[in-house]
mmCIF file of C-alpha atoms in Angstrom:
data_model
loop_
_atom_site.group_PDB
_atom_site.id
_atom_site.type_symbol
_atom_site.label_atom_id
_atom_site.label_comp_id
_atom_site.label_asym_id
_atom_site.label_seq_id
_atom_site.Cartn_x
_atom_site.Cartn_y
_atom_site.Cartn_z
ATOM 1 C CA UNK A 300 20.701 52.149 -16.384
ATOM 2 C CA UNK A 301 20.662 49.764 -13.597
ATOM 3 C CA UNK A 302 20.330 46.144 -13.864
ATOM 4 C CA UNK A 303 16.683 45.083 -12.518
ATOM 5 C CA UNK A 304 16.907 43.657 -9.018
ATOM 6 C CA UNK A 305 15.926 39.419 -8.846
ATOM 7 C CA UNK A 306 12.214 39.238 -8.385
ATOM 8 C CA UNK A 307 11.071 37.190 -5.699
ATOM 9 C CA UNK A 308 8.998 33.586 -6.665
ATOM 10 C CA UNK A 309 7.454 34.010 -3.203
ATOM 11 C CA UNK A 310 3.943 35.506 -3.261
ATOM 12 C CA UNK A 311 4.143 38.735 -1.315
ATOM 13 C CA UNK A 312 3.074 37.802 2.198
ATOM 14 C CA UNK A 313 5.690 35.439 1.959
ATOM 15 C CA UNK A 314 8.859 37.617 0.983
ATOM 16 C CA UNK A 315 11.178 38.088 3.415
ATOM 17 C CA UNK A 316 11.744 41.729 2.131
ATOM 18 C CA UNK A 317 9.442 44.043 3.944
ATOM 19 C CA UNK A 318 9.832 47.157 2.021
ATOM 20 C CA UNK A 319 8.561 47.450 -1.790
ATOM 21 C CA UNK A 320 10.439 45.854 -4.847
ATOM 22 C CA UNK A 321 10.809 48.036 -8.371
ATOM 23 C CA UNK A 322 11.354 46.310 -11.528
ATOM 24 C CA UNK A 323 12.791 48.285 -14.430
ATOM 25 C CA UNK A 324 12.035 47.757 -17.739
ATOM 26 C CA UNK A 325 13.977 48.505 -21.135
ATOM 27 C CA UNK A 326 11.808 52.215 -21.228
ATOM 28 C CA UNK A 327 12.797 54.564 -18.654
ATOM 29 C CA UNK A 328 9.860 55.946 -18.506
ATOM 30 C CA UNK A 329 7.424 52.942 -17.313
ATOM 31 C CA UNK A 330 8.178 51.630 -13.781
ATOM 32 C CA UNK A 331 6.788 48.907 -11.908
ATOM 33 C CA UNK A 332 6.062 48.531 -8.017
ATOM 34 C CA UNK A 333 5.222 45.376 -5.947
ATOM 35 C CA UNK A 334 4.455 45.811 -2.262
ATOM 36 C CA UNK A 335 2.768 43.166 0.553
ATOM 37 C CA UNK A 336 0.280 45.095 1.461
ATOM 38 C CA UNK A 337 -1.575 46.731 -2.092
ATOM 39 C CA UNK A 338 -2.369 44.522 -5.076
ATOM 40 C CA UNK A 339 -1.966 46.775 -8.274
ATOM 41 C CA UNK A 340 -2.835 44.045 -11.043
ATOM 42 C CA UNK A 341 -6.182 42.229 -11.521
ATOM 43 C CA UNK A 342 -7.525 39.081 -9.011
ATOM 44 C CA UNK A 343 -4.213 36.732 -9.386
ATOM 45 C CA UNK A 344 -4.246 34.630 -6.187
ATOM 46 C CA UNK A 345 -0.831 33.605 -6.018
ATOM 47 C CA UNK A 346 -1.612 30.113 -4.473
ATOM 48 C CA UNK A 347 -3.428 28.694 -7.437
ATOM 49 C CA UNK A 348 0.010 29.495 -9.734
ATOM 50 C CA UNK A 349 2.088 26.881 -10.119
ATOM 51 C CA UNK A 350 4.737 26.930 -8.255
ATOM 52 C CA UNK A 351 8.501 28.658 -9.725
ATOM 53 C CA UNK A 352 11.134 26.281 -10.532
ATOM 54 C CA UNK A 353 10.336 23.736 -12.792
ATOM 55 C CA UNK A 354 7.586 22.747 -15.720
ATOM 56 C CA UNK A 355 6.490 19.497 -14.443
ATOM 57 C CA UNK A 356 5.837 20.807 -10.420
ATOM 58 C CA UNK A 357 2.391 20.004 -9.628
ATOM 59 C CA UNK A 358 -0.059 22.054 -7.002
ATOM 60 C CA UNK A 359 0.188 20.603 -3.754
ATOM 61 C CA UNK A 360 -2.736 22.066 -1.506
ATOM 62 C CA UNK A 361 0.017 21.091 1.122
ATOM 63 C CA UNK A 362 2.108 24.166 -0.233
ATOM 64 C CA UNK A 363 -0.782 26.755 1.216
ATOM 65 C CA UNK A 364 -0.221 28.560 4.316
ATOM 66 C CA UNK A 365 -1.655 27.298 7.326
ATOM 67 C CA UNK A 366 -4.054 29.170 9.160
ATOM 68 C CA UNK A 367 -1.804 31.154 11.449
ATOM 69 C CA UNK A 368 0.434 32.085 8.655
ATOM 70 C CA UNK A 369 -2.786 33.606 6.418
ATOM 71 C CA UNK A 370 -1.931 37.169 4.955
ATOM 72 C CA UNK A 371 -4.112 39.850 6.280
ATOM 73 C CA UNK A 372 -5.148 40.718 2.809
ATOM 74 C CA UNK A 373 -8.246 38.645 2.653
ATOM 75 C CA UNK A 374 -6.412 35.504 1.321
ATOM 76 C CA UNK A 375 -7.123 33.425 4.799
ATOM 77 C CA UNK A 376 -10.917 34.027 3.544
ATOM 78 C CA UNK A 377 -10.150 32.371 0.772
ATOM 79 C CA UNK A 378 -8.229 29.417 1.737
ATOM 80 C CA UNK A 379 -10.779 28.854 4.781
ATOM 81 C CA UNK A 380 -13.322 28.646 1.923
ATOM 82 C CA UNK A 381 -10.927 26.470 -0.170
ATOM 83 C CA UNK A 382 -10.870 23.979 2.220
ATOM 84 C CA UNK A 383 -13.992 23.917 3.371
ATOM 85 C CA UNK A 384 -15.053 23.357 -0.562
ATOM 86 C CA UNK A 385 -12.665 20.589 -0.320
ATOM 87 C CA UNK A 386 -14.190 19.037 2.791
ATOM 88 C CA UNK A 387 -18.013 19.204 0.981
ATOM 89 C CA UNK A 388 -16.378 17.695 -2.229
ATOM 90 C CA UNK A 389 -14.992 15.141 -0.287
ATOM 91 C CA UNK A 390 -18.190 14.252 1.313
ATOM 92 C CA UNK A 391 -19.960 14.604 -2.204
ATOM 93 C CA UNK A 392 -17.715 11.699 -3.277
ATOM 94 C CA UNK A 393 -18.285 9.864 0.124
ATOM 95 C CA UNK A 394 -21.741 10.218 -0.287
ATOM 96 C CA UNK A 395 -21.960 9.292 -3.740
ATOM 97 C CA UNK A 396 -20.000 6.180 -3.228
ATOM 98 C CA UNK A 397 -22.255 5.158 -0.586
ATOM 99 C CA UNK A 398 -25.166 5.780 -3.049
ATOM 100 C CA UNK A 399 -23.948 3.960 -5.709
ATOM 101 C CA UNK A 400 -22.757 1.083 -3.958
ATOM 102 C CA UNK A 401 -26.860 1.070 -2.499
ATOM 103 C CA UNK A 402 -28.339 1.329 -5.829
ATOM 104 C CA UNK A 403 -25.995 -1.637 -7.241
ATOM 105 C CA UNK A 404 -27.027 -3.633 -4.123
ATOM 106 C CA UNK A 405 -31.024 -2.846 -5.237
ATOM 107 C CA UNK A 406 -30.523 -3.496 -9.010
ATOM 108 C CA UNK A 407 -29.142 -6.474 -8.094
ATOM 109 C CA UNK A 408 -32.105 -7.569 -5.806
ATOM 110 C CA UNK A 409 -34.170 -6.578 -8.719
ATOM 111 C CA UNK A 410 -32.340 -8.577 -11.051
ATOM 112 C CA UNK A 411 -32.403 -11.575 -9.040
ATOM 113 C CA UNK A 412 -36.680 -11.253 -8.077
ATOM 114 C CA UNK A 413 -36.600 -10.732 -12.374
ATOM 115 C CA UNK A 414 -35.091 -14.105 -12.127
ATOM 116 C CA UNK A 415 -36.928 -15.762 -10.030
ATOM 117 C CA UNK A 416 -40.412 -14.419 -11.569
ATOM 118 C CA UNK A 417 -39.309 -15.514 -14.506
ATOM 119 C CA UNK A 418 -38.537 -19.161 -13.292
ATOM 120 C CA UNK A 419 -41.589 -19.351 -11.483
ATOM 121 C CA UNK A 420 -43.605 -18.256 -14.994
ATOM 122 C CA UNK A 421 -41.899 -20.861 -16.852
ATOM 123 C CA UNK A 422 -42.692 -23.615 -14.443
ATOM 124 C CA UNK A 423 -46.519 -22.460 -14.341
ATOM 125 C CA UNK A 424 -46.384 -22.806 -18.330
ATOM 126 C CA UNK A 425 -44.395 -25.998 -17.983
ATOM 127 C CA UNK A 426 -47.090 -27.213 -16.049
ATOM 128 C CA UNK A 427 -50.161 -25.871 -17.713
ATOM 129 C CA UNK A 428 -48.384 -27.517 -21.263
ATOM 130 C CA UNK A 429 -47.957 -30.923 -19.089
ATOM 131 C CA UNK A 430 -51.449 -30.987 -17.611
ATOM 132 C CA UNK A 431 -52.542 -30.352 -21.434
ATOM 133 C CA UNK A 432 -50.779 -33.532 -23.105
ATOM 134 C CA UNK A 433 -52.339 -35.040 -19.759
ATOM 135 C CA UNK A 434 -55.572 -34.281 -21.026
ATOM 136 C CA UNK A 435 -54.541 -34.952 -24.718
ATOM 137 C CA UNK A 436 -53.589 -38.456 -24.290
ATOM 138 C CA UNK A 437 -56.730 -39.021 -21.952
ATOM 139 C CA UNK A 438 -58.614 -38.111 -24.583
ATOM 140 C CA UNK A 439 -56.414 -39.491 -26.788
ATOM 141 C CA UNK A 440 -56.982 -43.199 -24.983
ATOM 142 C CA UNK A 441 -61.066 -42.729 -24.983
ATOM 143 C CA UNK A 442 -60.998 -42.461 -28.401
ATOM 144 C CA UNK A 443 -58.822 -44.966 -29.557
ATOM 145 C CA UNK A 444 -60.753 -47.620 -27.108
ATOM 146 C CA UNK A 445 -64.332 -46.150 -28.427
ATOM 147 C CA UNK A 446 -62.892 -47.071 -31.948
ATOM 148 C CA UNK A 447 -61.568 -50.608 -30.889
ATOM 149 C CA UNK A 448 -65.472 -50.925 -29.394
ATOM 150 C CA UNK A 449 -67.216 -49.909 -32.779
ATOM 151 C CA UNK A 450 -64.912 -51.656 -34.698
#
């Protein structure tokens, strides 16, 4: 029995071994095959895996292939629409900052004509209760000197 060979924490596009890589289990009688060019496992797009080597690595979109370096496999597809995604999210935030920083500007116009409506009511009232005593105290005076006449 022959010690499996070291697999490769390159995705396959990116191994430096052109030829197809066999990894041996404990049973003899179930073999494994990797090769570049056919995918025999479900949709795993090897870009979106964290990267080998430690727990605490992040994704970096900076570790994708450029555009020259795209595997013929349909993966360039995918990263094209990858970044374009990130370009529209990107302008989604732009855009919603831009909104947001509008609709503060507006409530706070708002708030402020609130304000001033409000100040303006309160001086009409203020001014309709003054012109009342006014007219209290007038009447107020005519009665008291229509008394001091009678009396």
């Amino acid at each position: 029995d022959q010690p499996a060979p070291p697999q490769t924490l390159l995705p396959p596009w990116l191994s430096s071994s052109s030829g197809t890589t066999t990894v041996r289990p404990s049973s003899p009688s179930v073999a494994l095959s990797l090769s570049p060019s056919t995918a025999t496992t479900g949709p795993v797009i090897p870009w979106l895996q964290p990267e080998r080597g430690g727990r605490n690595n992040p994704i970096h979109l900076g570790s994708l292939p450029s555009f020259g370096a795209a595997p013929a496999n349909g993966n360039g597809v995918v990263i094209s629409e990858l970044l374009e995604s990130c370009r529209e999210l990107e302008e989604g935030h732009h855009a919603l900052a831009a909104h947001k920083k509008e609709a503060a500007w507006r409530l706070k116009r708002v708030e402020l004509q609130l304000e001033s409506e409000k100040a303006s009511r309160r001086r009409e009232k203020m001014e309709e209760i003054e012109l009342k005593v006014s007219v209290l105290r007038e009447e107020q005076k005519a009665t008291l000197e229509r008394i001091e006449v009678e009396y």
